[in-house]
mmCIF file with all atom_site columns, C-alpha atoms in Angstrom:
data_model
loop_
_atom_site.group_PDB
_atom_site.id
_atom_site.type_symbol
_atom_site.label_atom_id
_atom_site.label_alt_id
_atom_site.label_comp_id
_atom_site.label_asym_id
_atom_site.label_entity_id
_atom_site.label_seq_id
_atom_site.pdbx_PDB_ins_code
_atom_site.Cartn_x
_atom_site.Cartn_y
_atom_site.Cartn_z
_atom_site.occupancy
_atom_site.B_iso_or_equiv
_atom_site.pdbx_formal_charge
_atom_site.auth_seq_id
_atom_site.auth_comp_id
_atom_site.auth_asym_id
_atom_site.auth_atom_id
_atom_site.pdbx_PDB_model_num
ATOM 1   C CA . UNK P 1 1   ? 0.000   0.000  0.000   1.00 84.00 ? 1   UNK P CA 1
ATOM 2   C CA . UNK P 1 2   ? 1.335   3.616  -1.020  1.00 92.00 ? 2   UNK P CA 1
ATOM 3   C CA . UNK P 1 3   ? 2.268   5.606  2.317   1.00 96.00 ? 3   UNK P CA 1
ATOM 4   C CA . UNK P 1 4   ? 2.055   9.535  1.659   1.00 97.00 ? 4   UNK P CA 1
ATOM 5   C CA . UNK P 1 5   ? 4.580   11.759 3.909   1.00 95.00 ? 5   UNK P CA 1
ATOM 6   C CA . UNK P 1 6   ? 3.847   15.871 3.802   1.00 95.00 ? 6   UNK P CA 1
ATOM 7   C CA . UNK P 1 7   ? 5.761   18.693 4.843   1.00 95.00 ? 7   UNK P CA 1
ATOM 8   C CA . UNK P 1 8   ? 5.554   22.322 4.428   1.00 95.00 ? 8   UNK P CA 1
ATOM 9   C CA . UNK P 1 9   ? 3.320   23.366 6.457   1.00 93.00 ? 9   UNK P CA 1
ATOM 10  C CA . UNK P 1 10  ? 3.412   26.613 8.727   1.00 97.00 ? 10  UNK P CA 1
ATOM 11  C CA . UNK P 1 11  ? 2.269   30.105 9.288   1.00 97.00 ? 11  UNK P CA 1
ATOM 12  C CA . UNK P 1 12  ? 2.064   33.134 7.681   1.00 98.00 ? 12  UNK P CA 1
ATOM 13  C CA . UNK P 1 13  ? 0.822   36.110 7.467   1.00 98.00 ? 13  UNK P CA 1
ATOM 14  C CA . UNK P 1 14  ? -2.283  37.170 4.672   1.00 98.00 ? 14  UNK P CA 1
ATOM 15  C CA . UNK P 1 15  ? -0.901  37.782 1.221   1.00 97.00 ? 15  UNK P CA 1
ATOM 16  C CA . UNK P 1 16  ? 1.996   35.122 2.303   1.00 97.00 ? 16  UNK P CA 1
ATOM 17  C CA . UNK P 1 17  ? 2.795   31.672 0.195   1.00 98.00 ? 17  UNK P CA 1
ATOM 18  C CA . UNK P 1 18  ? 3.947   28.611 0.999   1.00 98.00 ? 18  UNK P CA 1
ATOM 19  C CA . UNK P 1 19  ? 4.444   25.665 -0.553  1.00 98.00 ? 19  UNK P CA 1
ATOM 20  C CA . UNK P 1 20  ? 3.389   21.787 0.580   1.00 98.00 ? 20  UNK P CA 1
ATOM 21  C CA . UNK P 1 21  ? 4.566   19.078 -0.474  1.00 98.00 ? 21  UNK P CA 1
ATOM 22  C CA . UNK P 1 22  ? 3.954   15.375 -0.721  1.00 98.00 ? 22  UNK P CA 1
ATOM 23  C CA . UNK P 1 23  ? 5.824   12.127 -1.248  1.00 97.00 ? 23  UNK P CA 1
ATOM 24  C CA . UNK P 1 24  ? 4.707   8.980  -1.974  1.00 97.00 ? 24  UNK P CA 1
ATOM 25  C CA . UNK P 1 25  ? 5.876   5.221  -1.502  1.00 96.00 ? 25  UNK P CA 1
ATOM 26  C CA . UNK P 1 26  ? 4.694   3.895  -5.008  1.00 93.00 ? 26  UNK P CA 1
ATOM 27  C CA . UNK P 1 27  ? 2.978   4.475  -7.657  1.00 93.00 ? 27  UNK P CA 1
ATOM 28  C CA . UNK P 1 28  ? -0.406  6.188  -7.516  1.00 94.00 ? 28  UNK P CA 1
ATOM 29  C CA . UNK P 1 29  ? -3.154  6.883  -10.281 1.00 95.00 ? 29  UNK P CA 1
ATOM 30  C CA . UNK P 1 30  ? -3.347  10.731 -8.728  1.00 96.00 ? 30  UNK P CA 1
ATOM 31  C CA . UNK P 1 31  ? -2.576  12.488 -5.784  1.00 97.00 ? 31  UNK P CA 1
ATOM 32  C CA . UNK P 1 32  ? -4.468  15.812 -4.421  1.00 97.00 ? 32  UNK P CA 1
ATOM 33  C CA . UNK P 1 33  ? -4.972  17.669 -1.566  1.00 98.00 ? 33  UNK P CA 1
ATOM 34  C CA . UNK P 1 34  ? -7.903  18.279 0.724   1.00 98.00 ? 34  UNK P CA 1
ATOM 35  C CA . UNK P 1 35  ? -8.393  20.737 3.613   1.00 98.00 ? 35  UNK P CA 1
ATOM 36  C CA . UNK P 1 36  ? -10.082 20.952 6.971   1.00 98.00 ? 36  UNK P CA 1
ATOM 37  C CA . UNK P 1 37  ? -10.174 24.446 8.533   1.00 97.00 ? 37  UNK P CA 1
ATOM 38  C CA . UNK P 1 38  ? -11.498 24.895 12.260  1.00 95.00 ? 38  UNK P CA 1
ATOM 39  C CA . UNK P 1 39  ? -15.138 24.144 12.716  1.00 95.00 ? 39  UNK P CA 1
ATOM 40  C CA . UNK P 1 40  ? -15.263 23.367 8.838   1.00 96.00 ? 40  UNK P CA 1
ATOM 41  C CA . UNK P 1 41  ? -15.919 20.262 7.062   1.00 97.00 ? 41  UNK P CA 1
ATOM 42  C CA . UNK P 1 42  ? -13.196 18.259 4.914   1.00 97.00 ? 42  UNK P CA 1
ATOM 43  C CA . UNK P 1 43  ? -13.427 20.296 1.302   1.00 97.00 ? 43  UNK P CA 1
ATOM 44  C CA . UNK P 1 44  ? -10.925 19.003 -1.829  1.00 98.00 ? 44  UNK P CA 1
ATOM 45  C CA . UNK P 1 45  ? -8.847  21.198 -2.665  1.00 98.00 ? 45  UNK P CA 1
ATOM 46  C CA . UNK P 1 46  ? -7.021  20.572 -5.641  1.00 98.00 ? 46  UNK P CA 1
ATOM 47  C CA . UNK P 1 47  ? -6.140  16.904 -7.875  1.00 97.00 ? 47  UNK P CA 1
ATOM 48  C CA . UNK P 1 48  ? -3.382  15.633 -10.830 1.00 97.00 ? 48  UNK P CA 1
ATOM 49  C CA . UNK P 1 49  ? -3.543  12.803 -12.555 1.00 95.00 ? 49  UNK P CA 1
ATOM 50  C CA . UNK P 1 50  ? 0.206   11.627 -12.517 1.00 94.00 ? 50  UNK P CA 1
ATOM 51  C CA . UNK P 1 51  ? 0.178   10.169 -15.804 1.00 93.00 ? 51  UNK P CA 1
ATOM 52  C CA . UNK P 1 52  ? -1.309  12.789 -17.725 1.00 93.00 ? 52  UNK P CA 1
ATOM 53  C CA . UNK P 1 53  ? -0.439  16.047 -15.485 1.00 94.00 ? 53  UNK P CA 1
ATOM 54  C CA . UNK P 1 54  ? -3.949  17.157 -15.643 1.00 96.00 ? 54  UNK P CA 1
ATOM 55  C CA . UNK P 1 55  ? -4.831  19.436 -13.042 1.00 97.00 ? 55  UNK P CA 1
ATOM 56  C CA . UNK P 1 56  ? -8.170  20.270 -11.127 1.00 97.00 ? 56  UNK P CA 1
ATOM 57  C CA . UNK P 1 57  ? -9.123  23.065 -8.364  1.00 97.00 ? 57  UNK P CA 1
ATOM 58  C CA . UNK P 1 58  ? -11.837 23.663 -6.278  1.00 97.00 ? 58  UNK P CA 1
ATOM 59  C CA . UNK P 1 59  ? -13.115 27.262 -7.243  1.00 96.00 ? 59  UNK P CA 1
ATOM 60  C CA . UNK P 1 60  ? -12.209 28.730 -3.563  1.00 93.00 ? 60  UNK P CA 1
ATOM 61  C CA . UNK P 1 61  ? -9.014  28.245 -4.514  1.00 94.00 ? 61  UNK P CA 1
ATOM 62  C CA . UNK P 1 62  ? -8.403  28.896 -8.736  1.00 95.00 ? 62  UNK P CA 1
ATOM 63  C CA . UNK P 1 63  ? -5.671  31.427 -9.445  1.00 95.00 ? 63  UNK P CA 1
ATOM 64  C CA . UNK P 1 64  ? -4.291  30.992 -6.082  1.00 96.00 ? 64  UNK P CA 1
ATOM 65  C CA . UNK P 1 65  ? -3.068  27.529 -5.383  1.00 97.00 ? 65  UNK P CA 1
ATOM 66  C CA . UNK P 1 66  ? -1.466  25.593 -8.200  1.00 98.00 ? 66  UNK P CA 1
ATOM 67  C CA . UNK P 1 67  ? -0.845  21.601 -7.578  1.00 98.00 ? 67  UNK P CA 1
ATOM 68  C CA . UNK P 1 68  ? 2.205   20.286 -9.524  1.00 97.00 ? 68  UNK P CA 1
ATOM 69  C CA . UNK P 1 69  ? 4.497   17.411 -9.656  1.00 97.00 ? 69  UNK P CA 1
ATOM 70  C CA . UNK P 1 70  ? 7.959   15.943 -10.185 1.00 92.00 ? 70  UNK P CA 1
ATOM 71  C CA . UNK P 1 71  ? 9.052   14.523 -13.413 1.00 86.00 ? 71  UNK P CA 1
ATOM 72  C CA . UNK P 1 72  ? 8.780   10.706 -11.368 1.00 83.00 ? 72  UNK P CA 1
ATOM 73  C CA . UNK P 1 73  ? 5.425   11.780 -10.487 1.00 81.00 ? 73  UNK P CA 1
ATOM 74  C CA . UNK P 1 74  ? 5.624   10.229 -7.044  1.00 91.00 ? 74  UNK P CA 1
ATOM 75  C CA . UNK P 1 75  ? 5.807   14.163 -5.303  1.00 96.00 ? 75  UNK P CA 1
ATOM 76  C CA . UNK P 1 76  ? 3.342   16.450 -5.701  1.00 98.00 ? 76  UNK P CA 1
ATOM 77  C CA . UNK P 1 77  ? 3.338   20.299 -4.499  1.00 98.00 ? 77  UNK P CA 1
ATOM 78  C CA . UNK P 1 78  ? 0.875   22.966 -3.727  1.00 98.00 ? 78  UNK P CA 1
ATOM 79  C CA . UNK P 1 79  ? 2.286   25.952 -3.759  1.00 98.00 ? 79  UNK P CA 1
ATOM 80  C CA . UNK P 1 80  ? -0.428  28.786 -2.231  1.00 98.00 ? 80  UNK P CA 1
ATOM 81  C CA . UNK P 1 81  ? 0.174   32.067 -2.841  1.00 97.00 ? 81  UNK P CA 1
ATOM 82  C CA . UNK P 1 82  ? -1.662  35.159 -2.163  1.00 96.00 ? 82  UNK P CA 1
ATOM 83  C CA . UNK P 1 83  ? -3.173  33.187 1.249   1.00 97.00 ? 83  UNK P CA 1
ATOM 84  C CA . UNK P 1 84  ? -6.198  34.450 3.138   1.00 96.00 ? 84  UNK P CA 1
ATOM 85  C CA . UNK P 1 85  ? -6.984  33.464 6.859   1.00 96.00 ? 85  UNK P CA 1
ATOM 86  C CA . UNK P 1 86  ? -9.849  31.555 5.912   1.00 95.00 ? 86  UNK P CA 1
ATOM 87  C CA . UNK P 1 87  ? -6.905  28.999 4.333   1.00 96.00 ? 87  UNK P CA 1
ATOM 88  C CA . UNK P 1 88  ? -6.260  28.064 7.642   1.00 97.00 ? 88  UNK P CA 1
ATOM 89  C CA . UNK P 1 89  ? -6.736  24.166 7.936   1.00 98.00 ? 89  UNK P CA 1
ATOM 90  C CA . UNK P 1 90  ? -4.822  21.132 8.284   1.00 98.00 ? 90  UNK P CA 1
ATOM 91  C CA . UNK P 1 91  ? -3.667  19.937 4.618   1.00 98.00 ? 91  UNK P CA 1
ATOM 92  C CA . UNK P 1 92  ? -3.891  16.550 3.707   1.00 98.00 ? 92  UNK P CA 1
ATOM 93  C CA . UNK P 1 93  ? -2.336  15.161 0.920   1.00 98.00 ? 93  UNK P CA 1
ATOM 94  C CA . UNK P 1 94  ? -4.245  12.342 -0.854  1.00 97.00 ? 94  UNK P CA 1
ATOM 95  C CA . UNK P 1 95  ? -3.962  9.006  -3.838  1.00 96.00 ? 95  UNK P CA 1
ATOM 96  C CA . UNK P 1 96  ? -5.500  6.978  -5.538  1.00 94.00 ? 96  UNK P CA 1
ATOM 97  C CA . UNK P 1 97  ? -3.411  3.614  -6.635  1.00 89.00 ? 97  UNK P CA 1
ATOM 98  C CA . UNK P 1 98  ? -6.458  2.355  -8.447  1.00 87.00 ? 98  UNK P CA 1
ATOM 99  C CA . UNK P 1 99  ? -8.428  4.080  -11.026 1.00 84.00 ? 99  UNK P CA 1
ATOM 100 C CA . UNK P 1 100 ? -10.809 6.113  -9.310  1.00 84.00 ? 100 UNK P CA 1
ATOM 101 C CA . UNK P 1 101 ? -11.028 9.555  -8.907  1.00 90.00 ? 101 UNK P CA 1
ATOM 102 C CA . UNK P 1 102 ? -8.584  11.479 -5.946  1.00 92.00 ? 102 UNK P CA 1
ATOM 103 C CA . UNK P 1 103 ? -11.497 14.034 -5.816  1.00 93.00 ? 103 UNK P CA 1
ATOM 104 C CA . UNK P 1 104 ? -14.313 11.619 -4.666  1.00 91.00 ? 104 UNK P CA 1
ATOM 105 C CA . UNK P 1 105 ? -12.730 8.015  -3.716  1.00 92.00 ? 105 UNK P CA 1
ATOM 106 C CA . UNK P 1 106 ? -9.307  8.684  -2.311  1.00 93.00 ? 106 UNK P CA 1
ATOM 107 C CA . UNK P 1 107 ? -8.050  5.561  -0.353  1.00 93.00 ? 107 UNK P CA 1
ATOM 108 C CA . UNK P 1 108 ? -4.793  6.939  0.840   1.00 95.00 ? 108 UNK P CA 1
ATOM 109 C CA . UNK P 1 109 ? -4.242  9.661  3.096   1.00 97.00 ? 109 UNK P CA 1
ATOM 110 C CA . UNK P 1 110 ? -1.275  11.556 4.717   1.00 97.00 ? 110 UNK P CA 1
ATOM 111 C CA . UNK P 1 111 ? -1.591  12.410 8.230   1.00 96.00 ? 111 UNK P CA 1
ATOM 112 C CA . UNK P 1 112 ? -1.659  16.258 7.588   1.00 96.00 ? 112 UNK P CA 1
ATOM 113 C CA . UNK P 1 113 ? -0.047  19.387 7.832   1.00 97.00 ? 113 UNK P CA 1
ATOM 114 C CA . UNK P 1 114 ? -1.213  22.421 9.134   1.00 98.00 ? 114 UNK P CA 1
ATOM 115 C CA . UNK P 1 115 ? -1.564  26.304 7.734   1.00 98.00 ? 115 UNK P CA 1
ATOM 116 C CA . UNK P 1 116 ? -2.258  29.373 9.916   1.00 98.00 ? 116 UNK P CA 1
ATOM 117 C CA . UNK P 1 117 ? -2.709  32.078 7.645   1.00 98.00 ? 117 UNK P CA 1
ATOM 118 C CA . UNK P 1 118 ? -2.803  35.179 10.293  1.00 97.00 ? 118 UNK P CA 1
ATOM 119 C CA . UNK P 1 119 ? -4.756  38.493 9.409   1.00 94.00 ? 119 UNK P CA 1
#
């Protein structure tokens, strides 16, 4: 089973970037990232298919967060730029080492990292 490991999480202040990023084990179908801010539910975020490089965003986030990967395809980044405070969440990155969909059947998850985006 792929294992995901993030890092790159921390605070900033509004108008700040950072960038995440993700690792995986193996191979995976597509990786993405969803997002769980404080009294919030879970909300995707963003998805790639690692074969094809396609990308996908949630519309809270188009123009602001861009999900890329390496040229293995086995990391994947989100870099955020132009952050607000209501990007505060924990981050998680997620795969798929099947064929289904990162957005709406994910069945691996990394154990989070968290963004304070300060006002």
């Amino acid at each position: 089973q792929v294992q995901l490991v993030e890092s790159g999480g921390g605070s900033v202040q509004a108008g700040g970037s950072l960038r995440l990023s993700c690792a995986a084990s193996g191979y995976t179908y597509c990786m993405g990232w969803f997002r769980q801010g404080p009294g919030k539910e879970r909300e995707w975020v963003a998805s790639i298919y690692t074969r094809s490089g396609s990308t996908y965003y949630a519309d809270s986030v188009k123009g602001r967060l861009t999900i890329s990967q390496d040229n293995a395809g086995n990391t994947v980044y989100l870099q955020m730029n132009s952050l607000k405070p209501e990007d505060t969440a924990m981050y998680y990155c997620v795969a798929n080492w099947g064929v289904d969909s990162c957005r709406f059947r994910p069945n691996t998850w990394g154990q989070g990292t968290q963004v304070t985006v300060s006002s």
